[in-house]
Coordinates of C-alpha atoms in Angstrom, one line a residue:
X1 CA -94.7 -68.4 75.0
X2 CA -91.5 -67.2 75.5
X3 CA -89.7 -65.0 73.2
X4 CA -85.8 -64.4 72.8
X5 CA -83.3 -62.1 70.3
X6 CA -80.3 -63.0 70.1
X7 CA -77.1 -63.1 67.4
X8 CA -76.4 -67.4 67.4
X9 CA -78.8 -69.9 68.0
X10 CA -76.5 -73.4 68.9
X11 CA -78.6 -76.2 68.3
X12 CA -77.0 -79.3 70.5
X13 CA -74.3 -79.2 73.1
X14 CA -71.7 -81.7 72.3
X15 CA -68.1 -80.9 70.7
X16 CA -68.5 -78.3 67.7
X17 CA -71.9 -76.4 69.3
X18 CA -69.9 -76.0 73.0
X19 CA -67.1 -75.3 70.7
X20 CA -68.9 -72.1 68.8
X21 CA -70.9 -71.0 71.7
X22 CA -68.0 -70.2 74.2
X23 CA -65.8 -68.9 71.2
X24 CA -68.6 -66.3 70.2
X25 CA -69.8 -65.5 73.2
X26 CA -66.3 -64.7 74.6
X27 CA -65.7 -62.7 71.3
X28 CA -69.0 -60.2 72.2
X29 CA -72.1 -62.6 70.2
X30 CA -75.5 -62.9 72.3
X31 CA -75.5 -67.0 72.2
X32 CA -78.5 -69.1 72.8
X33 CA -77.3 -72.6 73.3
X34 CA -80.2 -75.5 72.7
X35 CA -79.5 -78.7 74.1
X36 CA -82.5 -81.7 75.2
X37 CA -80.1 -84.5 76.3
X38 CA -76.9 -84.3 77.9
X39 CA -74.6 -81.7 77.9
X40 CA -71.0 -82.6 75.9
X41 CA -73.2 -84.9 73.3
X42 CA -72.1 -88.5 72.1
X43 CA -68.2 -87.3 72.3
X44 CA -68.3 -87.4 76.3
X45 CA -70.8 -89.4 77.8
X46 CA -71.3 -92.5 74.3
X47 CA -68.3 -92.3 72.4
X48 CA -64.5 -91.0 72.3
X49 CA -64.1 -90.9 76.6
X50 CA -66.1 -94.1 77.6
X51 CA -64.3 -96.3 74.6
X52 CA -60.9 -95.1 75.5
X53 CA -61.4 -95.3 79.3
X54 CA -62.7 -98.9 78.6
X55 CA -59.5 -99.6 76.3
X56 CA -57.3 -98.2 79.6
X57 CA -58.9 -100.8 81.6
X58 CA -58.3 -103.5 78.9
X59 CA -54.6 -102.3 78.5
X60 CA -53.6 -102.6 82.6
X61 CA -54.7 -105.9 81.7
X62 CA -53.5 -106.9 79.6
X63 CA -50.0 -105.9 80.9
X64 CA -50.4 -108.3 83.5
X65 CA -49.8 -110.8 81.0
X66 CA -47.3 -110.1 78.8
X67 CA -44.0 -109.0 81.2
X68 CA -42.1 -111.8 80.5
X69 CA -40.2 -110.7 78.2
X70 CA -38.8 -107.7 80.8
X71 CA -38.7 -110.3 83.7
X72 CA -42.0 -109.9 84.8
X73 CA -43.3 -113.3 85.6
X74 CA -47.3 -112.9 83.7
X75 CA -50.1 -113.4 85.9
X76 CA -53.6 -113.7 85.3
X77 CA -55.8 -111.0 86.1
X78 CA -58.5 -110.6 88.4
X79 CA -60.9 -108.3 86.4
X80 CA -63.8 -106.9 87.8
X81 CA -66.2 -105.9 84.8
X82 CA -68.1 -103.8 86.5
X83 CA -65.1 -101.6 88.4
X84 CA -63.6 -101.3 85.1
X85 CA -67.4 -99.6 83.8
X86 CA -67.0 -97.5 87.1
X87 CA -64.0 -95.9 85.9
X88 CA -65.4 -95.2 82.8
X89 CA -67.6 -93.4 84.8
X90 CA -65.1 -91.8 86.9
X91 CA -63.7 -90.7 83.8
X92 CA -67.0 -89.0 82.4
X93 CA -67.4 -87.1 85.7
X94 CA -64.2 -85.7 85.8
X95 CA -64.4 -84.3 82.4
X96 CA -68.2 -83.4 82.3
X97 CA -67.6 -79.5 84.0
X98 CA -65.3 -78.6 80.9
X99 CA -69.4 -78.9 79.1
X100 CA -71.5 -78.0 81.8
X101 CA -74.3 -76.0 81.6
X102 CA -72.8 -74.5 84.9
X103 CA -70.0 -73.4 83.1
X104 CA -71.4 -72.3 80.0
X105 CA -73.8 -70.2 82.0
X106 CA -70.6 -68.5 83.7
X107 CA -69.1 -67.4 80.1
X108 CA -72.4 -65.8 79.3
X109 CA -74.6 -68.4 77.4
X110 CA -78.4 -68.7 77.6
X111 CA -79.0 -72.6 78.0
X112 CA -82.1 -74.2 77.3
X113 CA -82.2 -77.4 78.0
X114 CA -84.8 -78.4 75.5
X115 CA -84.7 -79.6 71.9
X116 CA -84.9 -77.3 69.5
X117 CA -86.8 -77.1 66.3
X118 CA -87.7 -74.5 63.1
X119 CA -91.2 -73.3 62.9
X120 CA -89.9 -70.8 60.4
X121 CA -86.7 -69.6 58.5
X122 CA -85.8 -67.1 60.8
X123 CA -87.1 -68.8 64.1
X124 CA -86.5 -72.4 66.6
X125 CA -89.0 -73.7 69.4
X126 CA -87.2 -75.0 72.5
X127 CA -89.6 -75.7 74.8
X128 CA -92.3 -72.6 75.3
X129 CA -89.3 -70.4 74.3
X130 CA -89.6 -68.9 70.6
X131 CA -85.5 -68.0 69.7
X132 CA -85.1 -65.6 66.6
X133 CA -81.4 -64.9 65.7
X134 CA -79.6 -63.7 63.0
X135 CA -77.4 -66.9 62.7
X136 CA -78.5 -70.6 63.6
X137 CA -75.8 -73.6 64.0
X138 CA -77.3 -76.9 63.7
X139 CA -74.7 -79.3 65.8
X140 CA -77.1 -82.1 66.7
X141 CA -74.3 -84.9 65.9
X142 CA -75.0 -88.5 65.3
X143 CA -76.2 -91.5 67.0
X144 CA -75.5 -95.2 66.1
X145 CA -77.3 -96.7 63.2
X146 CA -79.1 -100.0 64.0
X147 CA -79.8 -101.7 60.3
X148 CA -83.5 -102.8 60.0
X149 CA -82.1 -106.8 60.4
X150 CA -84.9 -109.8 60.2
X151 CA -85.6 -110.3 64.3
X152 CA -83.2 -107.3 65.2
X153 CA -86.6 -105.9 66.9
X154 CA -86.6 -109.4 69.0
X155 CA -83.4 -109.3 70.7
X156 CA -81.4 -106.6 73.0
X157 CA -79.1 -105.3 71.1
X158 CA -76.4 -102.8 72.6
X159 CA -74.9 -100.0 70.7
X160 CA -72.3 -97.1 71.6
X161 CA -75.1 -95.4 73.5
X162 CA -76.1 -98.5 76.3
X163 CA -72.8 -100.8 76.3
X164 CA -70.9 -98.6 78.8
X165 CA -73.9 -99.0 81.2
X166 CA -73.4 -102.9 81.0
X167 CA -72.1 -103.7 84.5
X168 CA -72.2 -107.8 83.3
X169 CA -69.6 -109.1 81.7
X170 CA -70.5 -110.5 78.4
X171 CA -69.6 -114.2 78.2
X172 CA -69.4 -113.9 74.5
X173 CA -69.6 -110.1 72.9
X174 CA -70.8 -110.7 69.3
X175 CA -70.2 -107.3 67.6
X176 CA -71.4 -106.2 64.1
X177 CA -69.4 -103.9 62.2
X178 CA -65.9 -104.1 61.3
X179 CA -64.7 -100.5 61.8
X180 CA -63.1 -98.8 64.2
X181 CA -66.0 -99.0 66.8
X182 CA -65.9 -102.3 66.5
X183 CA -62.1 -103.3 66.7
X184 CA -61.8 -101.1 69.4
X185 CA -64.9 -102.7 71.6
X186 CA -63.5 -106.0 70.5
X187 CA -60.0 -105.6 71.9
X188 CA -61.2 -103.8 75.0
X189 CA -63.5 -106.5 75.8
X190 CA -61.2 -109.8 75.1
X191 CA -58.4 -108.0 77.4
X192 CA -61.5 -108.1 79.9
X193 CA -62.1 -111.6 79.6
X194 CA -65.0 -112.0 77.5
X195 CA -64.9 -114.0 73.9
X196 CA -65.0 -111.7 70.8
X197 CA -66.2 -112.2 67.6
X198 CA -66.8 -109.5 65.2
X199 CA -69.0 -109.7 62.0
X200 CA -68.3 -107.5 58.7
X201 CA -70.4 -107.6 55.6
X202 CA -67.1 -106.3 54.0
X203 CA -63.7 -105.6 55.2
X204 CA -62.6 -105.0 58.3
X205 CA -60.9 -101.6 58.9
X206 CA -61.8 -101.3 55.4
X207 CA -61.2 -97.3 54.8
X208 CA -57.3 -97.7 56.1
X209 CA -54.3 -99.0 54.3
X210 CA -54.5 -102.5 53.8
X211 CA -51.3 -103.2 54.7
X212 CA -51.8 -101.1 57.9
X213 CA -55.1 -102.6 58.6
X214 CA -53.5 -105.8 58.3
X215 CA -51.3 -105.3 61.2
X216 CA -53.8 -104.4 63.6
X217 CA -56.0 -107.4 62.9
X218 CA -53.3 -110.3 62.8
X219 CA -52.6 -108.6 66.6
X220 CA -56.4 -108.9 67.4
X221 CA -56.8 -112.3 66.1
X222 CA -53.3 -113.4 68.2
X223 CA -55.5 -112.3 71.1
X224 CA -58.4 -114.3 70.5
X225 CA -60.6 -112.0 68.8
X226 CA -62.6 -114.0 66.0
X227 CA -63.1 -112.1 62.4
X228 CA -64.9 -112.8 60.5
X229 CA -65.3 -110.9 57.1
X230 CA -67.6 -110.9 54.0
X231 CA -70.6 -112.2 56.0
X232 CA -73.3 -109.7 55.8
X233 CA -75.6 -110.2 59.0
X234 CA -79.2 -111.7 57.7
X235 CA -81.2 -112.4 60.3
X236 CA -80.7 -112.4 64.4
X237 CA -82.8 -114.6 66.6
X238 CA -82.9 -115.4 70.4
X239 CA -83.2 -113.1 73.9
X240 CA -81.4 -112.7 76.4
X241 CA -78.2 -114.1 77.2
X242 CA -78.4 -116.0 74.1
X243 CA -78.2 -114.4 70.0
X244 CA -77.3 -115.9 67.0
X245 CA -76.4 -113.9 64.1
X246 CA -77.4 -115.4 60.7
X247 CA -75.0 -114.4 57.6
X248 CA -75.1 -115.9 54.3
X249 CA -71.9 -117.8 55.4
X250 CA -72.9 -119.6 58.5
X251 CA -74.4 -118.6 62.1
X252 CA -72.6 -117.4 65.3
X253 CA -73.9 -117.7 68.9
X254 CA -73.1 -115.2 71.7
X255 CA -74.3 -114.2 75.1
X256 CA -74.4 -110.8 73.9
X257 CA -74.5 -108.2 70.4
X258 CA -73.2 -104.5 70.2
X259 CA -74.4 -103.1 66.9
X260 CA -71.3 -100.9 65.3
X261 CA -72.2 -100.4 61.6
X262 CA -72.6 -97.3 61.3
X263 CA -74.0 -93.3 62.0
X264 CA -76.9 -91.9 61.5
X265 CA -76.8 -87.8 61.4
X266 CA -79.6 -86.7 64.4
X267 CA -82.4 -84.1 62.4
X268 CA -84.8 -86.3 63.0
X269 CA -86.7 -83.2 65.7
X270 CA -85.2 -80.4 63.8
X271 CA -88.1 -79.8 61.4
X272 CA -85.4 -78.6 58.7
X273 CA -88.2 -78.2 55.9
X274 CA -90.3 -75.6 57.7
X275 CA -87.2 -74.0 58.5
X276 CA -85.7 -73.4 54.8
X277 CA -82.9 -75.8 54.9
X278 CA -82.1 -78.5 52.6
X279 CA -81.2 -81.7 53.5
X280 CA -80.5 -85.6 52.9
X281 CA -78.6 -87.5 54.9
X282 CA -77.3 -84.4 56.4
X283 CA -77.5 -80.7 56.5
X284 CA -76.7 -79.6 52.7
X285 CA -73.9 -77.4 53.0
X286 CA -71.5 -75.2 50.8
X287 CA -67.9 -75.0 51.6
X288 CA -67.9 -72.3 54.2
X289 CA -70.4 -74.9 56.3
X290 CA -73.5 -72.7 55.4
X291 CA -76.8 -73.8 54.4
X292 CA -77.5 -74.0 50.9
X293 CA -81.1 -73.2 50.8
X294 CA -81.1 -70.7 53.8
X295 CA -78.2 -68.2 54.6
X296 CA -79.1 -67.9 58.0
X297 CA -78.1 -71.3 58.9
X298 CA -74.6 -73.5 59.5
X299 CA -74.1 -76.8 59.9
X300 CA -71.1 -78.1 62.2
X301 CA -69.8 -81.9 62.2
X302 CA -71.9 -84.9 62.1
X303 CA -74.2 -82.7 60.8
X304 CA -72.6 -80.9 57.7
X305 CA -71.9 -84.3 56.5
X306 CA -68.5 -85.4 55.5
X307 CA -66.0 -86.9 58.1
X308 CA -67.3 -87.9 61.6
X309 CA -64.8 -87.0 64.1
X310 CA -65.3 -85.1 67.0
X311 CA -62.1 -82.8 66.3
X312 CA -63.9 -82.1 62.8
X313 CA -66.5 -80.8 65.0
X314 CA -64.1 -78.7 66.6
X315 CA -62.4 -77.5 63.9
X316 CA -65.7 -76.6 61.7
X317 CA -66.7 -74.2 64.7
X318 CA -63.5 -72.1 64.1
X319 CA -64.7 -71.5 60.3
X320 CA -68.4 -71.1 61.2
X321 CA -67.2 -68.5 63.4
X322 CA -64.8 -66.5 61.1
X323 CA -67.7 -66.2 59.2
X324 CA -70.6 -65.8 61.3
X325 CA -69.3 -63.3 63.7
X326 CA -66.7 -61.1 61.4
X327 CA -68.5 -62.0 58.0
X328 CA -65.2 -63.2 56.4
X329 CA -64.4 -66.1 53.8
X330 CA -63.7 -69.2 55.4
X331 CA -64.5 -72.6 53.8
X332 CA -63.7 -75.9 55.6
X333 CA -60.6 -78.3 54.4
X334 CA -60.5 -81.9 55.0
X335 CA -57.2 -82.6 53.5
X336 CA -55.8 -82.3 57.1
X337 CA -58.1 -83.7 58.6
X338 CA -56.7 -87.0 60.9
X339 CA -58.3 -89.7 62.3
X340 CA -57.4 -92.9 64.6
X341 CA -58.3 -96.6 65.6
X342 CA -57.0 -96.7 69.2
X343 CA -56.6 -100.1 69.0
X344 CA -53.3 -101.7 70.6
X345 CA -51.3 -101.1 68.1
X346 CA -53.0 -97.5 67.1
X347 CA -53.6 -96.9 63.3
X348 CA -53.4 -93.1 62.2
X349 CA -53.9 -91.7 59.1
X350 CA -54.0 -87.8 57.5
X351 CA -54.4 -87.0 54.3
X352 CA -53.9 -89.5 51.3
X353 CA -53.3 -93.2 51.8
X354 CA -50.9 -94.3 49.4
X355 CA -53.5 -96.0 46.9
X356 CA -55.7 -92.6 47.0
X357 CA -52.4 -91.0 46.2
X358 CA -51.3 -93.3 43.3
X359 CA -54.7 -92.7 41.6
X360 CA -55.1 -88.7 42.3
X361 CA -51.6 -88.1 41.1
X362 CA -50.0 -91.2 39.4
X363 CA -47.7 -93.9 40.9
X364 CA -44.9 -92.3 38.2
X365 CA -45.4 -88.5 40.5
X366 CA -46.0 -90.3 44.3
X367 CA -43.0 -91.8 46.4
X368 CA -43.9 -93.9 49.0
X369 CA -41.4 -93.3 51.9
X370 CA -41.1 -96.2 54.8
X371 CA -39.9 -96.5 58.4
X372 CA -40.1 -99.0 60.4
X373 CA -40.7 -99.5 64.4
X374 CA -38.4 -101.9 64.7
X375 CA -35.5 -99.6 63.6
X376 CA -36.6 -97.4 66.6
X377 CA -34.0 -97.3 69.4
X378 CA -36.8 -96.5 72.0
X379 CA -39.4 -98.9 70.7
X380 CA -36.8 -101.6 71.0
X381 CA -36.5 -100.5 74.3
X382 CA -40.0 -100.9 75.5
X383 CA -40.9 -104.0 73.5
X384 CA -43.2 -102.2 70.7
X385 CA -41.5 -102.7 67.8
X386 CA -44.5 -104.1 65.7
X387 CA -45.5 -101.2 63.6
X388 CA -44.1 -98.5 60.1
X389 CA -44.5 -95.6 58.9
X390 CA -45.6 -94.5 55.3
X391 CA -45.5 -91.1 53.8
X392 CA -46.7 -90.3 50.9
X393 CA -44.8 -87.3 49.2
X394 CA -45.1 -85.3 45.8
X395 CA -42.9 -83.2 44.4
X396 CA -41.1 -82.8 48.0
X397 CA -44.1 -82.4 50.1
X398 CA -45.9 -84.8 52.1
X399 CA -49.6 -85.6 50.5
X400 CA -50.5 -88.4 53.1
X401 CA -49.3 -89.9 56.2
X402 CA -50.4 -93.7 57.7
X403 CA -48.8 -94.7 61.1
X404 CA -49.4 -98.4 62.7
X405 CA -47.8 -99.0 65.6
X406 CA -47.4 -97.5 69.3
X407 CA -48.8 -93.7 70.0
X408 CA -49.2 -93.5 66.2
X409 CA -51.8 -91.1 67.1
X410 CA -49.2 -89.0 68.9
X411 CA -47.1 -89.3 65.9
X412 CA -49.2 -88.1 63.1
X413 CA -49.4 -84.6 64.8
X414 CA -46.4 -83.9 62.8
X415 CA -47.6 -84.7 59.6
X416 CA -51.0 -83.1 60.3
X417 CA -48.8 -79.6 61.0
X418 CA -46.8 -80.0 57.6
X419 CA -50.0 -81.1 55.5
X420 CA -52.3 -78.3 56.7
X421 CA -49.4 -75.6 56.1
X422 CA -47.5 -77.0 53.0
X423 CA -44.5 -77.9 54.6
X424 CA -42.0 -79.5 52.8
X425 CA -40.0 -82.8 53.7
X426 CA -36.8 -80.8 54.5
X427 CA -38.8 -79.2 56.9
X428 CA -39.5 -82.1 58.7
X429 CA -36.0 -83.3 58.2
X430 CA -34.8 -80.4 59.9
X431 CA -36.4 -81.5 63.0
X432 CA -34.3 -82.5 66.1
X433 CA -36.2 -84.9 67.6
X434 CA -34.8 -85.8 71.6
X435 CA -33.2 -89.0 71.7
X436 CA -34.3 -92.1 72.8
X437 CA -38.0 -91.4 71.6
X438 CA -40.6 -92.5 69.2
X439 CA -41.2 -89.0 67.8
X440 CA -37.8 -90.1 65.8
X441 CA -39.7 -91.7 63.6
X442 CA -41.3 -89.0 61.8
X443 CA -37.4 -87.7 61.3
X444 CA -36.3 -91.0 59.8
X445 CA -39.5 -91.1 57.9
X446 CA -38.4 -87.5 56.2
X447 CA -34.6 -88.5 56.0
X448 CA -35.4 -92.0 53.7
X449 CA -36.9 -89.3 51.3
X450 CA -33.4 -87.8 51.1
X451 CA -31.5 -90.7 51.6
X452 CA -31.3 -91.6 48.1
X453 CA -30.8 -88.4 46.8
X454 CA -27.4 -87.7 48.4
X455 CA -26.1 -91.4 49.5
X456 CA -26.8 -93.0 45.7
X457 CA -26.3 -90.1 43.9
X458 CA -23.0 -90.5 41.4
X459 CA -22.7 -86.2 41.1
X460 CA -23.0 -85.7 45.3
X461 CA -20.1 -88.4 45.5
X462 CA -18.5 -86.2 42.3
X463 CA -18.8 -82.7 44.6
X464 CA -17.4 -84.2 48.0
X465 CA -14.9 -86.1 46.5
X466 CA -13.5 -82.8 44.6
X467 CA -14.1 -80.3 47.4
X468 CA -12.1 -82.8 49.7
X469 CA -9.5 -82.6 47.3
X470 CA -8.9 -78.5 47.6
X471 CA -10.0 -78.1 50.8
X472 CA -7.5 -76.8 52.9

């Protein structure tokens, strides 16, 4: 048996462990990094960089059918299902050196490329390699969460983690799970030609604004998608090339079924009890990301729990390594924390949605300012003029921000900026935004909070109207 010392001990190589092990290790840290799958975890090779490269391939084709209105005559396309998986794959490989083990190795990290697990609180197993360090980072992630369905056992079922290997083109995709997973394989997939129908127990993009939400799904259901909400999935019976999906409101048949309900956090090999650290769900964490039960240990992303997002990942590293490597007080935020549906039109939201807002601080203190894309010189120009913005703003500084509508995940950047540093709306008003683009948007958004206060305001009519007076 093997035996290393080292400073950090990175358990998993995807987003927040690469992100901690090449910040610490350029920064002077011994770093043992402790991955058993594949390098640049579900982020890479299952999740954000397949789905989007899949909703690329979707979006050229859909384009093909909807120039008319710019005097392109539409056309149908030609798809090839499995060329459009082969540049998913293109897009994997291109990006996969930024994670390599190649790479990390250059910067100075130990890789193992074997699971790790505790066998005490001061020591992990990898292999026949015993690694004591004074800090351990658990950043195993998440994998998708398959429900324990009557006859799920008796069917293939797909999830994140085996659609993108599909080279067939589904007939007729039925997909479980109404979030943004599932919206965003369902779009993807009927701009590829396949029939879509996606069943939620609840409501469909059911953690964003309603009246945001609403947008995207009326666009979805224009292009054929079927939704169907409220029907919890009972039982599933069939085999291949043919499934039927049960709910307590009726039965639906596909050729197919991608399963997009949920997470599930990935300690399953960790062997957290013999190691000290609490756990449920999760890794039990205090603010600053650390173990509650053992010191020696952090938790980054999926694993601490909390918001699933692989920029969360990212960010938690920073804190984990203010504290770990220069022993200062950091504690995570999520107030500033975005996230985004990358449907076609995207949904982004940071901060409070204007009903969370209403009940933290009273519908009397919030003021719901609007813009919409239709007032947008540019989006007029490019034919994207479905979509608004809504920002929710107490006491003159922006609490919450909800975009629908083109690049609204380009767009929220701004508010992100202003929440995490307490900007204020004049702030943002102050911006010169370049004209003709859709950044103006955020500006308009900030100048309808002043609008009223100097256009309908009796006493700023009063001032002008004296100073123009005895002005010389």
């Amino acid at each position: 048996m093997n035996r290393i010392k080292t400073d950090i001990c990175v358990i998993g190589a995807g987003s927040g462990g690469l992100s901690v092990a090449a910040g610490a290790v350029q920064m002077g840290a011994k770093v043992v990094l402790l991955e058993g799958h594949k390098m640049g975890g579900d982020c890479l090779n299952y999740g954000c960089v397949p789905s989007k490269a899949l909703l690329a391939a979707g979006k050229q084709a859909h384009a093909m059918q909807t120039g008319k209105p710019f005097g392109v005559t539409p056309v149908v396309p030609k798809v090839s299902y499995a060329a459009a998986k082969d540049h998913v794959h293109d897009v994997i490989e291109t990006i996969a050196p930024v994670d390599s083990q190649e790479r990390f190795e250059g910067l100075g990290v130990h890789v193992i490329r074997e699971f790790g697990r505790f066998i005490s609180k001061t020591e992990v197993q990898a292999g026949d390699t015993v690694i004591e360090a004074r800090r351990f980072v658990i950043a195993t992630g998440s994998g998708p969460f398959v429900p324990p369905i009557p006859g799920i056992e008796d069917v293939e079922v797909h999830t994140n983690e085996t659609i993108f290997d599909l080279r067939e083109k589904p007939d007729h995709l039925l997909i479980v799970g109404g979030g943004p997973i599932g919206m965003e394989m369902a779009q993807a997939h009927i701009r590829l030609g396949s029939k879509v129908t996606v069943i939620e127990g609840m409501k469909a993009m059911g953690n964003d604004d309603p009246e945001l939400s609403a947008i995207v799904l009326d666009r979805l259901r224009d292009e054929g998608v079927e939704i169907v909400e409220g029907a919890q999935a009972t039982k599933i019976t069939g085999g291949k090339g043919l499934v039927t999906v049960e709910t307590e409101n009726g039965s639906y048949t596909g050729s197919h079924i991608l399963m997009a309900v949920g997470r599930k956090v990935n300690l399953d090999k960790l062997d957290l009890d013999r190691g000290g650290v609490a756990h449920d769900r999760a890794v039990k964490v205090d603010a600053s990301l650390r173990s509650v039960t053992n010191k020696k240990v952090y938790a980054v992303g999926d694993a601490a729990g909390g918001l699933q997002f692989t920029h969360v990942a990212g960010y938690h590293a920073g804190v984990v390594i203010r504290s770990a490597l220069f022993g200062l007080p950091s504690k995570a935020r999520t107030d500033h924390i975005p996230w985004v549906t990358y449907t076609d039109p995207e949904l982004a939201q940071v901060g409070l949605t204007e009903e969370e807002a209403n009940k933290k601080f009273g519908s009397f203190q919030v003021e719901v300012v609007r813009f919409e894309y239709s007032e947008n010189d540019r989006a007029i120009a490019e034919g994207k003029t479905t979509g608004l913005i809504k920002v929710m703003v107490v006491k003159g500084r922006p609490v919450g921000a909800s975009i629908v509508g083109a690049h609204a995940g380009e767009l929220i950047g701004v508010w992100v900026l202003s929440i995490a540093n307490k900007m204020k709306m004049s702030q943002i008003a102050a911006m010169v935004a370049p004209y003709p683009t859709l950044g103006e948007i955020n500006k308009r958004a900030a100048g309808a909070y002043f609008s009223p206060r100097l256009f309908d305001n009796p006493r700023v009519k009063q001032v002008v109207g004296f100073v123009q007076r005895w002005l010389p």
